[in-house]
Amino acid sequence: MAAGTVAAREGGEDAFRQLFRFYRRWEGSDLSDVIDFSKPAGRQVISSPLALSSVSDQDACRAGLKPVSLWKAYGLPNYPGFIFIPNPFLPGCQRHWVKQGLKQYTQKPNVCNLDMHMSSKETADLWGKSQLQLRNKSSSKREPKSLLEKLRWVTLGYHYNWNTKKYSAAHCTPFPSDLAFLSKQVAKACGFPGFQAEAGILNYYHFDSSLGIHVDESELDHSQPLLSFSFGQSSIFLLGGLKREEAPVAIFIHSGDMMVMSGFSRLLYHAVPRVLPNLEGKPLPSCLELPLPADLPVDSVIESCSQEDWQVCAKYLQGSRVNMTIRQVLAEGQNFPPEPRMENKLDVLSKSSCHEENSEIKRHKPDLDS
């Protein structure tokens, strides 16, 4: 049964949830209703204009991106402010961002889900404690998971508090400069030259993972966009409306793809019901097999990924996907409102984290009952 038939039959206030369940339980049935922006011909998509002169070719290259004039950018007729950019990365440059997401951004002082039930010493070097196990991992038998494979989320910059669903000045660490530079170039190309990367949430998905229906509204400034960068296996992304009950549209996200949610689309409900094996039929997407360009600028933020490091990354990505969402929390000159009390540091790691609780909202546990 096609997803459109499900939506038409079910309708009503649970339209989003019905489609979430449909794709969550997908077992090889027809996916023709899912928009694939890498093959936009014949679909109800529109071109989205970019600010071509806002990013120099040199700065784009420094971030590992093609010249903006070579990007393809699309939107959807009923979703103003939603911009989808199919893989604008230069060959080989995705490897840098994958390595950063697994090796560097997981380091302290950044916060992750494992901090809830492990000591700071145990979570101090997830990459170092996992690389040998991942490198030797066999797909032929069940083996204990490495710490990296148990990772579900990492927060950067202003650390999102899963308990209060707020950010605060008291819980902030330096935002990675390379990721801030990448985000700045993408935001400028999409018409947001004033964007400042202040907070990041990295989500780590596996084939049994999902991200429930939610809205990203905790930032105090909604005039700036939400940026999303994805690497690894493909997924299905559901983009809904301003109300939870509105039926969503389904979109494929492939490795290297970027999404920008701004304006009307900044506060739309969305979800990820399913992570899919590489649609090319190979362990990894072809775009991850390409070598790094030899002529990157000397001041590029892109670093070469050693074969040893990439072996670990590749093993991880064979069953996983890494997504980075970057946000500006405060408007220029804005401050956080006074807090009634000093938040306890452990609140950031509360076990009521919506990535862990048995609910449909923003969680990474298998959605078996919805």
Short mmCIF file of C-alpha atoms in Angstrom, two decimals:
data_model
loop_
_atom_site.label_atom_id
_atom_site.label_comp_id
_atom_site.label_asym_id
_atom_site.label_seq_id
_atom_site.Cartn_x
_atom_site.Cartn_y
_atom_site.Cartn_z
CA MET A 1 0.00 0.00 0.00
CA ALA A 2 1.37 3.43 -0.94
CA ALA A 3 1.90 6.04 1.74
CA GLY A 4 -0.50 8.41 0.01
CA THR A 5 -3.24 5.79 0.35
CA VAL A 6 -2.52 5.50 4.07
CA ALA A 7 -2.80 9.26 4.51
CA ALA A 8 -5.98 9.47 2.51
CA ARG A 9 -7.55 6.58 4.37
CA GLU A 10 -6.52 7.56 7.86
CA GLY A 11 -6.56 11.38 7.67
CA GLY A 12 -7.66 13.29 10.75
CA GLU A 13 -5.58 14.27 13.73
CA ASP A 14 -3.28 11.24 13.50
CA ALA A 15 -2.26 11.76 9.85
CA PHE A 16 1.39 12.41 10.74
CA ARG A 17 1.53 9.51 13.16
CA GLN A 18 -0.01 7.13 10.62
CA LEU A 19 2.64 7.95 8.03
CA PHE A 20 5.35 7.75 10.68
CA ARG A 21 4.18 4.23 11.51
CA PHE A 22 3.92 3.31 7.82
CA TYR A 23 7.53 4.19 7.09
CA ARG A 24 8.79 2.91 10.45
CA ARG A 25 7.44 -0.54 9.55
CA TRP A 26 8.51 -0.39 5.90
CA GLU A 27 9.70 -3.76 4.62
CA GLY A 28 10.55 -3.30 0.96
CA SER A 29 7.20 -1.96 -0.23
CA ASP A 30 6.70 0.86 -2.72
CA LEU A 31 8.57 4.10 -1.88
CA SER A 32 7.43 6.01 -4.95
CA ASP A 33 5.69 8.59 -2.75
CA VAL A 34 9.03 9.62 -1.21
CA ILE A 35 10.56 12.68 -2.88
CA ASP A 36 14.15 12.13 -3.98
CA PHE A 37 15.81 15.50 -4.59
CA SER A 38 18.76 13.76 -6.25
CA LYS A 39 16.28 12.82 -9.00
CA PRO A 40 13.82 15.75 -8.92
CA ALA A 41 12.45 15.29 -12.45
CA GLY A 42 8.74 14.64 -12.47
CA ARG A 43 8.24 15.45 -8.81
CA GLN A 44 6.38 18.43 -7.40
CA VAL A 45 9.51 20.36 -6.48
CA ILE A 46 10.63 23.86 -7.30
CA SER A 47 14.03 25.47 -7.71
CA SER A 48 15.17 27.55 -4.77
CA PRO A 49 17.32 30.62 -5.54
CA LEU A 50 20.69 30.96 -3.85
CA ALA A 51 22.75 34.06 -3.11
CA LEU A 52 25.48 33.12 -5.58
CA SER A 53 27.75 36.09 -4.89
CA SER A 54 27.55 35.84 -1.10
CA VAL A 55 30.15 33.06 -0.81
CA SER A 56 33.43 33.19 -2.71
CA ASP A 57 34.59 30.06 -4.47
CA GLN A 58 37.65 30.17 -2.20
CA ASP A 59 35.57 30.16 1.00
CA ALA A 60 33.32 27.42 -0.34
CA CYS A 61 36.40 25.34 -1.12
CA ARG A 62 37.84 26.06 2.34
CA ALA A 63 34.69 24.45 3.81
CA GLY A 64 34.95 21.47 1.46
CA LEU A 65 32.11 22.70 -0.77
CA LYS A 66 31.73 23.15 -4.50
CA PRO A 67 31.28 26.71 -5.78
CA VAL A 68 27.74 27.83 -4.91
CA SER A 69 27.05 28.34 -8.63
CA LEU A 70 27.29 24.55 -9.02
CA TRP A 71 24.88 23.71 -6.19
CA LYS A 72 21.35 22.55 -6.88
CA ALA A 73 18.77 23.88 -4.44
CA TYR A 74 15.12 22.91 -4.27
CA GLY A 75 12.00 23.73 -2.33
CA LEU A 76 8.40 22.54 -2.06
CA PRO A 77 5.44 24.68 -3.16
CA ASN A 78 3.59 24.59 0.18
CA TYR A 79 6.67 24.92 2.38
CA PRO A 80 8.18 28.40 1.97
CA GLY A 81 11.56 28.69 3.64
CA PHE A 82 12.40 25.00 3.22
CA ILE A 83 15.55 24.54 1.13
CA PHE A 84 17.05 21.19 0.16
CA ILE A 85 20.59 21.05 -1.27
CA PRO A 86 21.64 17.62 -2.61
CA ASN A 87 25.27 16.87 -1.69
CA PRO A 88 27.21 20.09 -2.47
CA PHE A 89 30.48 18.72 -1.05
CA LEU A 90 33.67 18.42 -3.03
CA PRO A 91 34.83 14.82 -3.62
CA GLY A 92 36.34 13.29 -0.51
CA CYS A 93 35.41 16.15 1.81
CA GLN A 94 32.51 14.38 3.51
CA ARG A 95 35.10 12.16 5.16
CA HIS A 96 36.38 15.10 7.19
CA TRP A 97 32.93 15.81 8.63
CA VAL A 98 32.29 12.14 9.37
CA LYS A 99 35.62 11.88 11.21
CA GLN A 100 34.89 15.06 13.15
CA GLY A 101 31.46 13.78 14.15
CA LEU A 102 32.90 10.52 15.44
CA LYS A 103 36.41 11.41 16.64
CA GLN A 104 36.52 15.10 17.58
CA TYR A 105 33.04 16.37 18.44
CA THR A 106 32.52 13.41 20.78
CA GLN A 107 35.40 14.61 22.98
CA LYS A 108 34.92 16.51 26.23
CA PRO A 109 33.82 19.13 27.15
CA ASN A 110 30.97 18.28 24.75
CA VAL A 111 28.03 16.41 26.28
CA CYS A 112 26.59 13.07 25.13
CA ASN A 113 23.89 10.59 26.17
CA LEU A 114 26.47 8.22 27.66
CA ASP A 115 27.26 10.80 30.34
CA MET A 116 23.94 9.90 31.99
CA HIS A 117 25.16 6.55 33.24
CA MET A 118 28.95 6.59 32.84
CA SER A 119 31.70 8.56 34.57
CA SER A 120 33.53 11.38 32.84
CA LYS A 121 36.63 9.20 32.74
CA GLU A 122 34.73 6.46 30.91
CA THR A 123 33.36 8.86 28.29
CA ALA A 124 36.55 10.92 27.90
CA ASP A 125 37.69 9.33 24.63
CA LEU A 126 34.92 7.37 22.93
CA TRP A 127 36.89 7.13 19.69
CA GLY A 128 40.01 5.79 21.40
CA LYS A 129 38.00 3.23 23.33
CA SER A 130 36.05 2.09 20.23
CA GLN A 131 38.38 2.19 17.24
CA LEU A 132 40.00 -1.22 17.63
CA GLN A 133 36.65 -2.91 18.23
CA LEU A 134 35.08 -1.19 15.21
CA ARG A 135 38.04 -1.86 12.94
CA ASN A 136 37.85 -5.58 13.69
CA LYS A 137 34.06 -5.75 13.70
CA SER A 138 32.57 -8.69 11.82
CA SER A 139 29.13 -8.61 10.24
CA SER A 140 28.79 -12.39 10.43
CA LYS A 141 28.03 -12.65 14.13
CA ARG A 142 26.58 -10.68 17.01
CA GLU A 143 29.20 -8.81 18.98
CA PRO A 144 29.09 -6.38 21.91
CA LYS A 145 28.57 -2.78 20.82
CA SER A 146 31.41 -0.31 21.05
CA LEU A 147 30.87 2.93 22.93
CA LEU A 148 30.55 4.81 19.62
CA GLU A 149 27.78 2.43 18.59
CA LYS A 150 25.98 3.21 21.86
CA LEU A 151 26.19 6.93 21.16
CA ARG A 152 22.83 8.57 20.40
CA TRP A 153 23.48 12.30 20.66
CA VAL A 154 26.14 14.91 21.31
CA THR A 155 25.54 18.60 22.03
CA LEU A 156 27.87 21.46 21.08
CA GLY A 157 28.10 25.12 22.07
CA TYR A 158 25.02 25.99 24.11
CA HIS A 159 24.12 22.54 25.42
CA TYR A 160 20.47 21.69 25.00
CA ASN A 161 18.83 20.65 28.26
CA TRP A 162 16.66 17.63 27.48
CA ASN A 163 14.80 18.01 30.78
CA THR A 164 13.80 21.68 30.63
CA LYS A 165 13.99 21.87 26.81
CA LYS A 166 15.96 25.09 27.16
CA TYR A 167 19.41 26.51 26.59
CA SER A 168 21.22 28.64 29.15
CA ALA A 169 24.38 30.71 29.48
CA ALA A 170 25.50 28.44 32.30
CA HIS A 171 25.86 25.42 30.03
CA CYS A 172 28.03 26.50 27.14
CA THR A 173 31.36 25.30 25.72
CA PRO A 174 33.26 26.51 22.63
CA PHE A 175 31.56 25.69 19.33
CA PRO A 176 33.85 23.88 16.84
CA SER A 177 35.40 26.48 14.54
CA ASP A 178 35.40 24.28 11.42
CA LEU A 179 31.70 23.42 11.77
CA ALA A 180 30.90 27.09 12.43
CA PHE A 181 32.72 28.02 9.22
CA LEU A 182 30.83 25.43 7.17
CA SER A 183 27.52 26.57 8.66
CA LYS A 184 28.32 30.22 7.94
CA GLN A 185 28.93 29.53 4.24
CA VAL A 186 25.74 27.50 3.83
CA ALA A 187 23.66 30.10 5.68
CA LYS A 188 25.08 32.95 3.56
CA ALA A 189 24.37 31.02 0.36
CA CYS A 190 20.76 30.60 1.48
CA GLY A 191 20.28 34.29 2.24
CA PHE A 192 21.19 34.47 5.94
CA PRO A 193 24.50 36.37 6.14
CA GLY A 194 24.06 37.17 9.84
CA PHE A 195 23.74 33.55 10.98
CA GLN A 196 25.92 32.54 13.93
CA ALA A 197 26.43 28.87 14.81
CA GLU A 198 25.83 28.80 18.57
CA ALA A 199 24.44 25.33 19.28
CA GLY A 200 24.61 21.95 17.64
CA ILE A 201 22.84 18.66 18.22
CA LEU A 202 24.45 15.65 16.58
CA ASN A 203 22.21 12.61 16.24
CA TYR A 204 23.66 9.16 15.62
CA TYR A 205 21.25 6.77 13.91
CA HIS A 206 21.38 3.05 13.23
CA PHE A 207 19.06 0.87 11.16
CA ASP A 208 16.78 0.39 14.17
CA SER A 209 16.72 4.10 15.07
CA SER A 210 14.05 6.72 14.58
CA LEU A 211 13.50 10.32 15.61
CA GLY A 212 9.96 11.08 16.72
CA ILE A 213 7.63 13.89 15.72
CA HIS A 214 8.80 17.23 17.08
CA VAL A 215 9.43 20.92 16.50
CA ASP A 216 12.76 22.67 17.14
CA GLU A 217 11.49 25.72 19.01
CA SER A 218 13.77 26.07 22.04
CA GLU A 219 16.03 28.64 20.41
CA LEU A 220 15.14 32.21 21.42
CA ASP A 221 15.67 33.55 17.89
CA HIS A 222 13.51 31.91 15.20
CA SER A 223 14.41 34.46 12.52
CA GLN A 224 17.57 32.48 11.76
CA PRO A 225 17.42 29.08 10.06
CA LEU A 226 17.96 25.56 11.28
CA LEU A 227 20.73 23.87 9.27
CA SER A 228 20.98 20.11 8.84
CA PHE A 229 23.93 18.12 7.43
CA SER A 230 23.70 14.33 6.95
CA PHE A 231 26.36 11.68 6.34
CA GLY A 232 26.28 7.92 5.86
CA GLN A 233 23.23 5.76 5.21
CA SER A 234 20.05 7.24 3.75
CA SER A 235 16.90 8.03 5.70
CA ILE A 236 13.30 9.06 5.23
CA PHE A 237 12.46 12.51 6.57
CA LEU A 238 8.87 13.58 7.21
CA LEU A 239 8.07 17.29 6.96
CA GLY A 240 4.68 18.30 8.33
CA GLY A 241 2.86 21.51 9.15
CA LEU A 242 2.47 23.98 11.98
CA LYS A 243 0.06 21.59 13.68
CA ARG A 244 0.91 18.08 14.77
CA GLU A 245 -2.10 16.56 12.99
CA GLU A 246 -1.21 17.81 9.49
CA ALA A 247 -0.10 15.03 7.14
CA PRO A 248 3.60 15.30 6.20
CA VAL A 249 5.48 14.91 2.94
CA ALA A 250 8.17 12.20 2.80
CA ILE A 251 11.69 13.01 1.59
CA PHE A 252 14.83 10.92 1.05
CA ILE A 253 17.99 12.24 2.70
CA HIS A 254 21.24 10.85 1.30
CA SER A 255 24.84 11.25 2.40
CA GLY A 256 26.06 14.83 1.98
CA ASP A 257 22.58 16.32 1.66
CA MET A 258 21.74 19.56 3.43
CA MET A 259 18.42 20.98 4.59
CA VAL A 260 17.61 24.51 5.67
CA MET A 261 14.41 25.24 7.60
CA SER A 262 13.67 28.96 7.74
CA GLY A 263 10.79 31.42 7.79
CA PHE A 264 7.45 29.61 7.68
CA SER A 265 9.21 26.23 7.68
CA ARG A 266 11.39 26.97 10.72
CA LEU A 267 8.76 25.73 13.20
CA LEU A 268 7.21 22.88 11.25
CA TYR A 269 6.77 19.43 12.76
CA HIS A 270 9.17 16.85 11.38
CA ALA A 271 10.51 13.37 12.10
CA VAL A 272 12.81 10.59 10.87
CA PRO A 273 10.90 7.29 10.98
CA ARG A 274 13.41 5.15 9.14
CA VAL A 275 17.09 4.72 8.25
CA LEU A 276 17.60 2.76 5.03
CA PRO A 277 20.51 0.68 3.74
CA ASN A 278 22.40 2.39 0.92
CA LEU A 279 20.03 2.42 -2.05
CA GLU A 280 22.98 1.74 -4.39
CA GLY A 281 23.25 -1.76 -2.95
CA LYS A 282 26.79 -1.22 -1.62
CA PRO A 283 27.94 -0.96 2.02
CA LEU A 284 28.61 2.79 1.65
CA PRO A 285 27.37 5.47 -0.76
CA SER A 286 29.69 6.08 -3.71
CA CYS A 287 30.23 9.70 -2.66
CA LEU A 288 32.12 8.48 0.41
CA GLU A 289 34.59 6.46 -1.66
CA LEU A 290 36.08 9.45 -3.51
CA PRO A 291 39.58 10.80 -2.75
CA LEU A 292 40.23 14.25 -1.30
CA PRO A 293 41.12 16.97 -3.86
CA ALA A 294 44.84 17.70 -4.05
CA ASP A 295 44.36 21.45 -4.50
CA LEU A 296 42.49 22.43 -1.32
CA PRO A 297 43.46 25.91 -0.05
CA VAL A 298 46.21 25.98 2.57
CA ASP A 299 43.76 27.59 5.00
CA SER A 300 41.04 25.01 4.39
CA VAL A 301 39.23 23.68 7.46
CA ILE A 302 39.20 20.27 5.78
CA GLU A 303 41.82 17.86 7.10
CA SER A 304 42.92 14.69 5.40
CA CYS A 305 41.40 11.57 6.94
CA SER A 306 44.01 8.83 7.33
CA GLN A 307 43.28 5.37 5.98
CA GLU A 308 43.41 4.06 9.55
CA ASP A 309 40.81 6.58 10.74
CA TRP A 310 38.62 6.10 7.68
CA GLN A 311 38.59 2.33 8.20
CA VAL A 312 36.96 2.96 11.58
CA CYS A 313 34.53 5.54 10.16
CA ALA A 314 33.58 3.29 7.26
CA LYS A 315 32.86 0.34 9.52
CA TYR A 316 30.65 2.58 11.66
CA LEU A 317 28.76 4.03 8.69
CA GLN A 318 27.96 0.64 7.19
CA GLY A 319 25.06 0.49 9.60
CA SER A 320 24.69 4.11 10.67
CA ARG A 321 23.98 7.72 9.81
CA VAL A 322 25.32 10.92 11.40
CA ASN A 323 23.18 14.07 11.34
CA MET A 324 24.34 17.50 12.51
CA THR A 325 21.77 20.23 13.16
CA ILE A 326 23.16 23.71 13.75
CA ARG A 327 21.23 26.57 15.31
CA GLN A 328 21.56 30.19 16.35
CA VAL A 329 20.11 30.46 19.83
CA LEU A 330 20.11 34.21 20.50
CA ALA A 331 19.43 37.21 18.30
CA GLU A 332 22.24 39.75 18.04
CA GLY A 333 22.46 41.59 21.34
CA GLN A 334 19.93 39.29 23.02
CA ASN A 335 20.55 37.69 26.41
CA PHE A 336 18.98 34.74 28.15
CA PRO A 337 16.15 35.67 30.51
CA PRO A 338 17.04 35.51 34.22
CA GLU A 339 16.76 32.01 35.64
CA PRO A 340 14.79 31.49 38.85
CA ARG A 341 17.58 29.31 40.20
CA MET A 342 20.95 27.98 39.16
CA GLU A 343 20.29 24.87 37.11
CA ASN A 344 21.94 21.73 38.31
CA LYS A 345 24.59 20.53 35.91
CA LEU A 346 23.04 17.09 35.93
CA ASP A 347 19.81 18.51 34.52
CA VAL A 348 21.48 18.54 31.11
CA LEU A 349 21.79 14.78 31.37
CA SER A 350 18.41 14.08 32.88
CA LYS A 351 17.09 10.60 32.28
CA SER A 352 13.92 12.19 31.02
CA SER A 353 15.88 13.05 27.87
CA CYS A 354 13.50 12.83 24.96
CA HIS A 355 16.06 10.74 23.11
CA GLU A 356 15.73 8.02 25.70
CA GLU A 357 12.20 8.03 27.03
CA ASN A 358 9.56 5.58 25.83
CA SER A 359 7.56 8.11 23.87
CA GLU A 360 7.11 9.24 20.30
CA ILE A 361 8.73 12.62 20.78
CA LYS A 362 12.34 13.02 19.63
CA ARG A 363 13.50 9.58 20.54
CA HIS A 364 16.08 7.23 19.17
CA LYS A 365 14.70 3.96 20.46
CA PRO A 366 13.02 1.63 17.95
CA ASP A 367 9.41 2.72 17.48
CA LEU A 368 7.79 -0.67 17.97
CA ASP A 369 4.38 0.40 19.13
CA SER A 370 3.52 3.37 16.95
#
